[in-house]
Tab-separated table of C-alpha atoms and ligand atoms in Angstrom:
chain	number	residue	atom	x	y	z
A	1	MET	CA	17.349	1.066	-4.209
A	2	THR	CA	20.372	-1.222	-4.658
A	3	PRO	CA	19.389	-4.816	-5.282
A	4	HIS	CA	21.141	-7.467	-3.188
A	5	CYS	CA	21.737	-10.452	-5.435
A	6	HIS	CA	24.928	-11.969	-4.053
A	7	GLY	CA	24.840	-15.678	-3.458
A	8	LEU	CA	21.615	-16.208	-5.357
A	9	THR	CA	21.337	-18.236	-8.506
A	10	GLY	CA	19.503	-18.200	-11.812
A	11	LEU	CA	15.864	-17.284	-11.803
A	12	THR	CA	15.644	-16.171	-8.150
A	13	MET	CA	18.495	-13.764	-8.692
A	14	THR	CA	16.955	-12.303	-11.837
A	15	MET	CA	13.562	-11.942	-10.147
A	16	LEU	CA	14.966	-10.241	-7.081
A	17	CYS	CA	17.191	-7.950	-9.120
A	18	TYR	CA	14.182	-6.932	-11.195
A	19	THR	CA	11.616	-6.641	-8.455
A	20	ALA	CA	13.790	-4.787	-5.952
A	21	ASP	CA	13.718	-1.895	-8.379
A	22	MET	CA	9.976	-1.470	-8.198
A	23	LYS	CA	9.027	2.126	-7.521
A	24	ILE	CA	5.482	3.150	-6.637
A	25	LEU	CA	4.002	6.637	-6.586
A	26	LEU	CA	1.257	7.000	-3.964
A	27	VAL	CA	-1.158	9.955	-4.073
A	28	ALA	CA	-2.539	10.274	-0.579
A	29	SER	CA	-4.640	12.183	1.898
A	30	GLY	CA	-4.484	10.177	5.162
A	31	ALA	CA	-4.995	6.873	6.955
A	32	ARG	CA	-6.253	4.944	3.918
A	33	GLU	CA	-2.950	5.581	2.147
A	34	HIS	CA	-0.965	4.850	5.329
A	35	ALA	CA	-2.643	1.416	5.226
A	36	ILE	CA	-1.818	1.107	1.509
A	37	ALA	CA	1.836	2.012	2.125
A	38	ASP	CA	1.931	-0.464	5.029
A	39	ALA	CA	0.630	-3.253	2.791
A	40	LEU	CA	3.139	-2.340	0.061
A	41	SER	CA	5.969	-2.351	2.587
A	42	ARG	CA	5.141	-5.973	3.506
A	43	SER	CA	5.633	-7.024	-0.127
A	44	PRO	CA	8.662	-9.264	-0.653
A	45	GLN	CA	9.498	-6.971	-3.573
A	46	LYS	CA	10.213	-4.135	-1.087
A	47	PRO	CA	9.003	-1.408	-3.464
A	48	GLU	CA	10.315	2.089	-3.039
A	49	ILE	CA	7.379	4.358	-2.165
A	50	ILE	CA	7.192	7.998	-3.278
A	51	SER	CA	4.239	9.641	-1.527
A	52	ILE	CA	2.454	12.862	-2.339
A	53	CYS	CA	0.152	13.872	0.494
A	54	THR	CA	-1.934	16.793	1.719
A	55	THR	CA	-0.182	16.740	5.135
A	56	ARG	CA	3.126	15.592	6.597
A	57	ASN	CA	1.571	12.284	7.561
A	58	PRO	CA	3.913	10.511	10.045
A	59	GLY	CA	2.919	7.048	8.805
A	60	LEU	CA	3.694	7.866	5.199
A	61	LYS	CA	6.845	9.683	6.232
A	62	ASN	CA	8.191	6.525	7.877
A	63	LEU	CA	7.308	4.214	5.021
A	64	SER	CA	8.198	6.390	2.028
A	65	ARG	CA	11.509	7.106	0.383
A	66	GLU	CA	10.192	10.594	-0.422
A	67	LEU	CA	7.172	12.443	0.998
A	68	HIS	CA	5.975	15.497	-0.948
A	69	VAL	CA	3.440	17.671	0.908
A	70	GLY	CA	1.024	19.911	-0.984
A	71	ASN	CA	-2.233	20.149	-2.848
A	72	ILE	CA	-2.932	16.804	-4.528
A	73	LEU	CA	-5.460	18.524	-6.809
A	74	ASP	CA	-2.633	20.620	-8.265
A	75	PHE	CA	-2.192	18.149	-11.123
A	76	PRO	CA	0.731	19.960	-12.876
A	77	TRP	CA	2.692	19.739	-9.586
A	78	VAL	CA	1.779	16.060	-9.073
A	79	MET	CA	2.728	15.272	-12.686
A	80	GLU	CA	6.025	17.091	-12.273
A	81	ILE	CA	6.938	14.750	-9.386
A	82	ALA	CA	5.641	11.764	-11.352
A	83	LYS	CA	7.783	12.632	-14.366
A	84	GLN	CA	10.884	13.254	-12.247
A	85	THR	CA	10.608	10.080	-10.176
A	86	LYS	CA	9.496	7.787	-13.062
A	87	PRO	CA	7.591	5.216	-10.972
A	88	ASP	CA	6.765	1.746	-12.301
A	89	LEU	CA	3.191	2.363	-11.282
A	90	ALA	CA	1.023	4.839	-9.425
A	91	ILE	CA	-1.773	4.388	-6.903
A	92	VAL	CA	-4.267	7.186	-6.371
A	93	GLY	CA	-6.115	6.850	-3.023
A	94	PRO	CA	-8.655	9.676	-2.573
A	95	ASP	CA	-11.825	10.346	-4.563
A	96	ASP	CA	-11.150	13.959	-5.642
A	97	PRO	CA	-8.032	13.386	-7.760
A	98	ILE	CA	-9.569	10.196	-9.189
A	99	GLY	CA	-12.806	12.034	-10.074
A	100	GLY	CA	-10.753	14.892	-11.524
A	101	GLY	CA	-8.911	12.604	-13.951
A	102	LEU	CA	-5.423	12.201	-12.448
A	103	ALA	CA	-5.255	8.600	-13.743
A	104	ASP	CA	-5.736	9.889	-17.329
A	105	LEU	CA	-2.700	12.179	-16.946
A	106	LEU	CA	-0.534	9.498	-15.324
A	107	GLU	CA	-1.427	6.919	-17.990
A	108	ALA	CA	-0.780	9.470	-20.733
A	109	ALA	CA	2.678	9.974	-19.239
A	110	GLY	CA	3.265	6.203	-19.528
A	111	ILE	CA	2.705	5.441	-15.818
A	112	PRO	CA	0.356	2.468	-15.284
A	113	THR	CA	-2.131	3.467	-12.588
A	114	VAL	CA	-4.208	1.696	-9.976
A	115	ALA	CA	-7.223	4.013	-10.163
A	116	PRO	CA	-9.820	4.398	-12.925
A	117	LYS	CA	-9.770	7.110	-15.541
A	118	LYS	CA	-12.153	10.044	-15.256
A	119	SER	CA	-14.843	8.587	-17.487
A	120	LEU	CA	-14.932	5.297	-15.489
A	121	ALA	CA	-14.728	7.152	-12.158
A	122	ARG	CA	-18.173	8.625	-12.901
A	123	ILE	CA	-19.459	5.477	-11.188
A	124	GLU	CA	-18.614	7.433	-8.006
A	125	SER	CA	-18.460	11.073	-9.110
A	126	SER	CA	-21.875	11.151	-10.783
A	127	LYS	CA	-24.891	9.661	-8.987
A	128	SER	CA	-27.022	9.901	-12.157
A	129	PHE	CA	-24.386	8.111	-14.291
A	130	ALA	CA	-24.193	5.336	-11.689
A	131	ARG	CA	-27.965	4.930	-11.419
A	132	ASP	CA	-28.482	4.978	-15.217
A	133	LEU	CA	-25.683	2.447	-15.791
A	134	LEU	CA	-27.090	0.055	-13.209
A	135	GLN	CA	-30.663	0.534	-14.377
A	136	LYS	CA	-29.529	-0.671	-17.793
A	137	ALA	CA	-27.259	-3.498	-16.628
A	138	ILE	CA	-28.763	-4.797	-13.360
A	139	PRO	CA	-32.230	-3.266	-13.002
A	140	ASP	CA	-33.232	-5.173	-9.882
A	141	SER	CA	-30.261	-3.739	-7.950
A	142	VAL	CA	-31.559	-0.180	-8.190
A	143	PRO	CA	-34.262	1.574	-6.111
A	144	LYS	CA	-36.988	3.523	-7.888
A	145	TYR	CA	-35.345	6.802	-9.029
A	146	ARG	CA	-35.561	9.759	-11.387
A	147	VAL	CA	-33.025	12.302	-12.567
A	148	PHE	CA	-34.261	15.910	-12.798
A	149	THR	CA	-32.266	18.390	-14.913
A	150	SER	CA	-34.592	21.355	-14.338
A	151	TYR	CA	-36.700	22.412	-11.430
A	152	GLU	CA	-40.261	21.282	-12.166
A	153	PRO	CA	-42.111	21.659	-8.838
A	154	LYS	CA	-45.284	19.859	-9.931
A	155	GLU	CA	-43.492	16.825	-11.388
A	156	LEU	CA	-41.071	16.693	-8.481
A	157	ASN	CA	-43.835	16.880	-5.902
A	158	LYS	CA	-45.828	14.177	-7.701
A	159	PHE	CA	-42.804	11.848	-7.897
A	160	ILE	CA	-41.928	12.269	-4.216
A	161	ALA	CA	-45.432	12.322	-2.757
A	162	GLN	CA	-47.195	9.778	-4.973
A	163	ASP	CA	-44.632	7.459	-6.591
A	164	LEU	CA	-42.287	7.309	-3.556
A	165	LYS	CA	-45.066	7.816	-0.962
A	166	GLY	CA	-43.035	10.496	0.806
A	167	ASP	CA	-40.091	8.204	1.661
A	168	TYR	CA	-37.302	9.603	-0.476
A	169	VAL	CA	-33.638	10.544	-0.809
A	170	VAL	CA	-32.173	13.573	-2.617
A	171	LYS	CA	-28.684	13.132	-4.102
A	172	TYR	CA	-26.420	15.930	-5.319
A	173	ASP	CA	-24.974	14.737	-8.624
A	174	ALA	CA	-21.228	15.188	-7.947
A	175	LEU	CA	-18.604	14.562	-5.255
A	176	LYS	CA	-19.381	16.457	-2.070
A	177	GLY	CA	-17.220	14.787	0.588
A	178	GLY	CA	-20.028	12.383	1.543
A	179	LYS	CA	-22.352	15.282	2.355
A	180	GLY	CA	-24.420	15.538	-0.824
A	181	VAL	CA	-27.088	13.015	0.170
A	182	LYS	CA	-30.146	13.972	2.257
A	183	VAL	CA	-32.680	11.432	3.478
A	184	SER	CA	-36.321	12.138	4.346
A	185	GLY	CA	-37.121	11.679	8.027
A	186	GLU	CA	-33.435	12.207	8.871
A	187	HIS	CA	-32.160	15.361	7.157
A	188	LEU	CA	-35.377	16.438	5.459
A	189	ALA	CA	-38.433	16.874	7.678
A	190	THR	CA	-41.007	17.812	4.995
A	191	ILE	CA	-41.479	17.351	1.243
A	192	GLU	CA	-41.025	21.125	0.851
A	193	GLU	CA	-37.566	20.873	2.434
A	194	GLY	CA	-36.664	18.074	0.033
A	195	MET	CA	-37.877	20.106	-2.961
A	196	GLN	CA	-35.884	23.096	-1.789
A	197	TYR	CA	-32.710	20.950	-1.505
A	198	ALA	CA	-33.408	19.425	-4.949
A	199	LYS	CA	-33.702	22.962	-6.356
A	200	GLU	CA	-30.321	23.901	-4.813
A	201	CYS	CA	-28.711	20.787	-6.284
A	202	ILE	CA	-30.063	21.595	-9.783
A	203	GLU	CA	-28.943	25.220	-9.535
A	204	GLU	CA	-25.465	24.225	-8.376
A	205	GLY	CA	-24.818	21.063	-10.401
A	206	GLY	CA	-27.360	21.048	-13.225
A	207	ARG	CA	-29.126	17.901	-12.084
A	208	VAL	CA	-30.344	15.911	-9.097
A	209	VAL	CA	-31.238	12.286	-8.370
A	210	ILE	CA	-34.402	11.626	-6.362
A	211	GLU	CA	-34.889	8.058	-5.210
A	212	GLU	CA	-36.816	5.676	-3.028
A	213	LYS	CA	-35.692	5.498	0.604
A	214	LEU	CA	-34.577	1.952	1.315
A	215	VAL	CA	-34.932	0.290	4.711
A	216	GLY	CA	-32.385	-2.304	5.807
A	217	VAL	CA	-28.790	-2.783	6.927
A	218	GLU	CA	-25.861	-1.357	4.942
A	219	PHE	CA	-22.601	-3.141	4.133
A	220	SER	CA	-19.745	-2.793	1.680
A	221	LEU	CA	-17.988	-5.185	-0.636
A	222	LEU	CA	-14.766	-3.943	-2.210
A	223	SER	CA	-13.140	-5.714	-5.152
A	224	PHE	CA	-9.814	-5.533	-6.923
A	225	VAL	CA	-10.756	-4.918	-10.559
A	226	SER	CA	-8.858	-5.133	-13.820
A	227	GLY	CA	-11.351	-4.922	-16.686
A	228	THR	CA	-13.643	-7.900	-16.213
A	229	GLN	CA	-11.386	-9.615	-13.652
A	230	VAL	CA	-12.990	-8.939	-10.281
A	231	ILE	CA	-11.671	-10.336	-6.981
A	232	ASP	CA	-13.463	-9.565	-3.735
A	233	MET	CA	-12.152	-8.561	-0.341
A	234	PRO	CA	-13.869	-9.434	2.972
A	235	ALA	CA	-17.268	-7.724	3.444
A	236	ILE	CA	-17.273	-4.687	5.747
A	237	GLN	CA	-19.716	-2.641	7.795
A	238	ASP	CA	-19.087	1.106	8.154
A	239	HIS	CA	-20.569	3.478	10.764
A	240	LYS	CA	-21.120	6.907	9.268
A	241	ARG	CA	-22.851	8.658	12.186
A	242	ALA	CA	-20.703	10.730	14.552
A	243	TYR	CA	-21.978	9.402	17.911
A	244	ALA	CA	-22.760	6.109	19.664
A	245	GLY	CA	-26.064	4.480	18.785
A	246	ASP	CA	-25.824	5.781	15.177
A	247	THR	CA	-26.805	9.290	16.174
A	248	GLY	CA	-25.534	12.721	15.146
A	249	PRO	CA	-24.370	14.023	11.780
A	250	ASN	CA	-22.805	11.903	9.029
A	251	THR	CA	-19.002	11.682	8.952
A	252	GLY	CA	-16.434	10.124	6.648
A	253	GLY	CA	-16.892	6.965	8.795
A	254	MET	CA	-16.223	6.518	12.534
A	255	GLY	CA	-15.304	2.855	12.333
A	256	THR	CA	-15.754	-0.470	10.582
A	257	TYR	CA	-15.565	-4.189	11.174
A	258	THR	CA	-15.042	-7.427	9.246
A	259	ASP	CA	-15.574	-11.030	10.386
A	260	SER	CA	-13.246	-14.021	10.199
A	261	ASP	CA	-15.462	-15.791	7.637
A	262	HIS	CA	-15.233	-12.698	5.388
A	263	SER	CA	-19.023	-12.250	5.583
A	264	LEU	CA	-20.997	-10.294	8.219
A	265	PRO	CA	-23.173	-11.676	11.041
A	266	PHE	CA	-26.431	-10.197	9.665
A	267	LEU	CA	-25.946	-11.362	6.049
A	268	GLU	CA	-27.202	-14.547	4.434
A	269	GLU	CA	-24.851	-16.334	2.038
A	270	ARG	CA	-26.954	-15.334	-0.963
A	271	ASP	CA	-26.669	-11.634	-0.013
A	272	LEU	CA	-22.899	-11.739	-0.283
A	273	GLN	CA	-23.041	-13.843	-3.456
A	274	ARG	CA	-25.349	-11.296	-5.049
A	275	ALA	CA	-23.134	-8.371	-3.981
A	276	SER	CA	-20.177	-10.152	-5.551
A	277	GLU	CA	-22.174	-10.717	-8.727
A	278	ILE	CA	-23.248	-7.049	-8.830
A	279	ASN	CA	-19.612	-5.866	-8.567
A	280	ARG	CA	-18.689	-8.224	-11.448
A	281	LEU	CA	-21.613	-7.143	-13.625
A	282	THR	CA	-20.830	-3.476	-12.874
A	283	ALA	CA	-17.228	-3.887	-14.031
A	284	GLN	CA	-18.556	-5.455	-17.258
A	285	ALA	CA	-21.109	-2.678	-17.716
A	286	LEU	CA	-18.390	-0.043	-17.228
A	287	LEU	CA	-16.266	-1.670	-19.909
A	288	ARG	CA	-19.211	-1.662	-22.330
A	289	GLU	CA	-20.242	1.901	-21.535
A	290	CYS	CA	-16.815	3.585	-21.408
A	291	ARG	CA	-15.032	1.251	-23.842
A	292	GLU	CA	-12.043	0.936	-21.573
A	293	PRO	CA	-11.231	-1.259	-18.584
A	294	PHE	CA	-11.677	-0.136	-14.977
A	295	ARG	CA	-8.342	-0.720	-13.261
A	296	GLY	CA	-8.436	-0.121	-9.551
A	297	ILE	CA	-10.717	-0.713	-6.586
A	298	LEU	CA	-14.472	-0.945	-7.036
A	299	TYR	CA	-16.334	-0.301	-3.782
A	300	GLY	CA	-19.929	-1.513	-3.781
A	301	GLY	CA	-22.059	0.145	-1.076
A	302	PHE	CA	-25.063	-2.106	-0.530
A	303	ILE	CA	-28.116	-2.336	1.680
A	304	ALA	CA	-29.669	-5.686	2.642
A	305	VAL	CA	-33.411	-5.193	2.435
A	306	LYS	CA	-36.550	-7.305	2.928
A	307	ASP	CA	-36.237	-9.130	-0.369
A	308	GLY	CA	-32.534	-9.166	-1.209
A	309	ILE	CA	-29.960	-6.431	-1.656
A	310	ARG	CA	-29.819	-3.074	-3.456
A	311	VAL	CA	-26.986	-0.746	-4.422
A	312	ILE	CA	-26.768	2.460	-2.379
A	313	GLU	CA	-23.699	3.791	-4.190
A	314	PHE	CA	-20.437	2.849	-5.828
A	315	ASN	CA	-17.021	4.292	-5.037
A	316	ALA	CA	-14.050	4.074	-7.388
A	317	ARG	CA	-11.410	3.610	-4.674
A	318	PHE	CA	-10.623	2.020	-1.298
A	319	GLY	CA	-12.881	3.262	1.490
A	320	ASP	CA	-11.506	5.091	4.486
A	321	PRO	CA	-11.605	3.363	6.974
A	322	GLU	CA	-12.488	0.180	4.998
A	323	ALA	CA	-8.891	-0.101	3.696
A	324	LEU	CA	-7.670	-0.100	7.308
A	325	ASN	CA	-9.617	-3.326	8.008
A	326	VAL	CA	-8.845	-5.359	4.923
A	327	LEU	CA	-5.271	-4.442	4.013
A	328	PRO	CA	-3.739	-5.692	7.305
A	329	LEU	CA	-5.429	-9.064	6.560
A	330	LEU	CA	-3.909	-9.334	3.107
A	331	SER	CA	-1.294	-12.074	3.341
A	332	SER	CA	-0.320	-12.105	-0.333
A	333	ASP	CA	1.844	-9.566	-2.175
A	334	PHE	CA	-0.024	-6.255	-2.564
A	335	ALA	CA	2.597	-4.794	-4.900
A	336	GLU	CA	2.083	-7.801	-7.197
A	337	ILE	CA	-1.710	-7.343	-7.079
A	338	CYS	CA	-1.253	-3.701	-8.096
A	339	ARG	CA	1.026	-4.678	-10.964
A	340	ALA	CA	-1.475	-7.343	-12.079
A	341	ILE	CA	-4.324	-4.788	-11.949
A	342	THR	CA	-2.439	-2.453	-14.290
A	343	GLN	CA	-1.325	-5.276	-16.626
A	344	GLY	CA	-4.657	-7.095	-16.867
A	345	THR	CA	-3.208	-10.265	-15.289
A	346	LEU	CA	-5.167	-10.282	-12.036
A	347	THR	CA	-6.039	-13.831	-10.903
A	348	GLU	CA	-7.644	-15.327	-7.762
A	349	ASP	CA	-4.414	-16.975	-6.633
A	350	LEU	CA	-2.745	-13.566	-6.201
A	351	VAL	CA	-5.232	-12.512	-3.500
A	352	ARG	CA	-5.284	-14.117	-0.032
A	353	PHE	CA	-6.785	-12.685	3.158
A	354	ASP	CA	-6.258	-14.109	6.667
A	355	HIS	CA	-9.363	-15.572	8.249
A	356	LYS	CA	-9.378	-13.090	11.152
A	357	ALA	CA	-11.868	-10.489	12.304
A	358	THR	CA	-10.998	-6.781	12.503
A	359	VAL	CA	-12.561	-3.814	14.267
A	360	CYS	CA	-11.448	-0.299	13.348
A	361	LYS	CA	-12.299	2.642	15.604
A	362	TYR	CA	-11.489	6.091	14.349
A	363	LEU	CA	-10.148	8.597	16.864
A	364	ALA	CA	-11.418	12.032	15.910
A	365	PRO	CA	-11.127	15.495	17.498
A	366	GLU	CA	-13.752	15.861	20.259
A	367	SER	CA	-15.851	18.338	18.286
A	368	TYR	CA	-15.554	16.539	14.906
A	369	PRO	CA	-17.452	16.938	12.549
A	370	VAL	CA	-19.210	20.009	13.977
A	371	SER	CA	-16.225	22.325	14.513
A	372	LYS	CA	-12.446	22.283	14.495
A	373	ASP	CA	-11.851	23.549	18.043
A	374	GLN	CA	-9.130	20.984	18.858
A	375	LYS	CA	-7.058	21.641	15.751
A	376	GLY	CA	-3.375	21.917	16.609
A	377	THR	CA	-3.590	20.193	20.019
A	378	VAL	CA	-1.132	17.426	20.817
A	379	VAL	CA	-2.090	13.747	20.936
A	380	THR	CA	0.063	10.877	22.235
A	381	PHE	CA	-0.282	7.159	21.523
A	382	PRO	CA	0.762	4.154	23.617
A	383	PRO	CA	2.964	1.465	22.017
A	384	VAL	CA	1.019	-0.527	19.404
A	385	PRO	CA	0.499	-4.169	20.425
A	386	LYS	CA	1.085	-6.994	17.932
A	387	ASN	CA	-2.601	-7.577	17.324
A	388	ALA	CA	-3.391	-3.900	16.641
A	389	ARG	CA	-2.583	-1.378	13.907
A	390	LEU	CA	-2.409	2.396	14.064
A	391	PHE	CA	-2.959	4.346	10.840
A	392	PHE	CA	-2.466	8.111	10.883
A	393	GLY	CA	-5.138	10.337	9.373
A	394	ASP	CA	-5.397	14.109	9.697
A	395	ILE	CA	-2.391	14.541	11.963
A	396	ALA	CA	0.885	16.350	11.448
A	397	GLU	CA	4.274	15.755	13.028
A	398	ASP	CA	6.272	18.836	14.074
A	399	GLU	CA	10.055	19.269	14.219
A	400	GLN	CA	10.209	17.820	17.739
A	401	GLY	CA	8.272	14.740	16.688
A	402	LEU	CA	5.086	15.838	18.499
A	403	LEU	CA	1.813	14.891	16.812
A	404	HIS	CA	-0.838	17.578	16.300
A	405	VAL	CA	-4.445	16.772	15.420
A	406	GLY	CA	-6.027	18.423	12.374
A	407	GLY	CA	-9.721	19.181	11.912
A	408	SER	CA	-10.715	15.812	10.473
A	409	ARG	CA	-10.382	12.197	11.652
A	410	THR	CA	-7.106	11.732	13.557
A	411	ALA	CA	-6.114	8.054	13.420
A	412	GLY	CA	-7.716	4.692	12.734
A	413	ILE	CA	-7.052	2.033	15.378
A	414	VAL	CA	-7.519	-1.529	14.187
A	415	GLY	CA	-7.857	-4.544	16.487
A	416	ILE	CA	-7.304	-7.987	14.960
A	417	GLY	CA	-8.650	-11.200	16.547
A	418	ASN	CA	-10.248	-14.556	15.983
A	419	SER	CA	-13.691	-13.027	16.518
A	420	ILE	CA	-15.229	-9.571	16.215
A	421	ALA	CA	-15.516	-9.484	20.044
A	422	GLU	CA	-11.796	-10.158	20.465
A	423	ALA	CA	-10.852	-7.566	17.828
A	424	GLU	CA	-13.193	-5.024	19.417
A	425	GLN	CA	-11.501	-5.388	22.818
A	426	VAL	CA	-8.073	-4.850	21.322
A	427	ALA	CA	-9.157	-1.652	19.484
A	428	GLU	CA	-11.126	-0.357	22.479
A	429	GLU	CA	-8.299	-0.912	24.972
A	430	PHE	CA	-5.872	0.929	22.727
A	431	CYS	CA	-8.232	3.852	22.119
A	432	ARG	CA	-8.736	4.337	25.880
A	433	LYS	CA	-5.013	4.748	26.415
A	434	VAL	CA	-4.604	7.503	23.834
A	435	GLN	CA	-4.032	10.919	25.433
A	436	GLY	CA	-5.375	14.104	23.871
A	437	GLN	CA	-8.590	15.878	22.961
A	438	VAL	CA	-9.906	13.035	20.818
A	439	ARG	CA	-12.905	10.714	21.063
A	440	HIS	CA	-14.108	7.536	19.416
A	441	ARG	CA	-17.318	5.483	19.188
A	442	GLU	CA	-17.169	2.893	21.945
A	443	ASP	CA	-20.084	0.936	20.483
A	444	ILE	CA	-18.532	-0.034	17.141
A	445	GLY	CA	-17.984	-3.774	16.916
A	446	THR	CA	-19.757	-4.513	20.235
A	447	ALA	CA	-22.135	-7.457	20.576
A	448	ALA	CA	-24.937	-5.018	21.448
A	449	LEU	CA	-24.662	-3.040	18.213
A	450	ILE	CA	-24.197	-6.106	16.002
A	451	GLY	CA	-27.163	-7.741	17.783
A	452	GLN	CA	-29.301	-4.768	16.779
A	453	ARG	CA	-28.341	-5.145	13.125
A	454	MET	CA	-29.242	-8.833	13.238
A	455	LYS	CA	-32.565	-8.010	14.876
A	456	THR	CA	-33.352	-5.457	12.162
A	457	MET	CA	-32.622	-8.012	9.456
A	458	ARG	CA	-34.706	-10.717	11.150
A	459	SER	CA	-37.657	-8.376	11.529
A	460	LEU	CA	-37.449	-7.332	7.871
A	461	ARG	CA	-37.217	-10.864	6.606
A	462	VAL	CA	-39.813	-12.675	8.740
A	463	ARG	CA	-41.367	-15.287	6.509
B	1	LIG	P1	-24.214	7.762	-0.631
B	1	LIG	O1	-23.321	8.948	-0.685
B	1	LIG	O2	-25.005	7.508	-1.867
B	1	LIG	O3	-23.514	6.570	-0.076
B	1	LIG	O4	-25.242	8.091	0.543
B	1	LIG	C1	-24.814	8.390	1.864
B	1	LIG	C2	-25.708	7.687	2.833
B	1	LIG	O5	-27.071	8.065	2.603
B	1	LIG	C3	-25.721	6.156	2.702
B	1	LIG	O6	-24.700	5.549	3.417
B	1	LIG	C4	-27.075	5.810	3.251
B	1	LIG	O7	-27.036	5.742	4.680
B	1	LIG	C5	-27.917	6.974	2.831
B	1	LIG	N1	-28.648	6.613	1.581
B	1	LIG	C6	-28.274	6.820	0.312
B	1	LIG	N2	-29.170	6.353	-0.565
B	1	LIG	C7	-30.162	5.845	0.165
B	1	LIG	C8	-31.415	5.187	-0.151
B	1	LIG	N3	-31.831	5.028	-1.401
B	1	LIG	N4	-32.183	4.775	0.887
B	1	LIG	C9	-31.817	4.951	2.170
B	1	LIG	N5	-30.662	5.555	2.526
B	1	LIG	C10	-29.848	5.995	1.555
B	2	LIG	N1	-16.082	4.998	4.565
B	2	LIG	C1	-16.775	5.417	3.434
B	2	LIG	C2	-15.986	5.902	2.318
B	2	LIG	O1	-14.766	5.793	2.296
B	2	LIG	O2	-16.565	6.406	1.372
């Protein structure tokens, strides 16, 4: 990129000349990285974006100087591009390459990276590592749990039936695309079924986490993290179930919302303060345990329960769709935040979010996540109004510019407004105008659904 410095003087000229040369490598899989590229493109530094993605994502294609399409888990190929393009920094979006240690390779090649190294990424990629770390550092944030490394039917039965009174969760101990967790009463009808699943997990992965089933309302708090510097984003609520009314199988997330006060209607102030504290203490615990700083995004998945909050899980990256809600609200320079994360110079004043509400509704193929019957069919979008955003997910553009849906979530539609209700209307109106064999959850962000969450919290916390 040629810097334009004419007519500028002194410091400004030097800064612009330097910053216009910023080159960022983005390892991507879909809408989350489209939102990341969009935030980078709003940076006054106008970084040049080199994307590597699993599909020919039209959003990334428009925003990137180069788009390389292929298998992002083929690390020698990714590193070849990294070494040829010599970026100033790299951002790795999806969980698989992070869990597999891509940040270690990039850092070893001298490329500062916004994503934790493999050892630190165990906070997401290993449920037992995450539980043990938290048990040591913040014991009251963790439900009752045990890790089993061999199948001991008697012990297992006793733990589930007696200690957990039959309300339990079985967690596969590695990444499984959000499908490794089974909950009693939802996915597991009897204790025998749970024991059978635990046995499969041990046989496949060598260990399993069994834990207490928590009752409450889930929410997420994501933070920018550089070692012990932790700066929060607005709190978010995700909707994992496929169909309206929180029914059907779990998905990668059918939609999300944030509120203009950066909290959520069903949370008390102390809930959010505690979540923030837990993210900070977790970053400190990771530094102690792994003896190196976490540099990236720490995603705390929480549940507000009767007597406070507990950790459901941690992710070592932006959520998808959570990134689609918060990044459009970021009014400060995202490229600068990324640089500060890699250099250990992250400060509060670098991070500013607009006080607006957002509602994201994911359009997905009609039969998602059950089958891939609509794969390849064409979808068309209306023009995007000013107060909405469209981020492309599993969709591919052909030579004629037509957009074909893939098997997974198609596109995240974000409405932005002064209230959740206003943002919901914007997203809903847009989704209804989209033509193709796609569907979305009409209930996400509606007063009825949020009212239910508030009712659940009130009934749990009656004094
Ligand atoms: P995870 O992959 O750990 O986020 O789990 C996926 C989903 O399983 C969560 O979003 C929760 O809805 C549910 N879940 C996980 N752990 C628990 C728990 N201890 N109690 C109740 N539900 C849970
Ligand atoms: N939306 C949940 C996730 O990204 O893990």
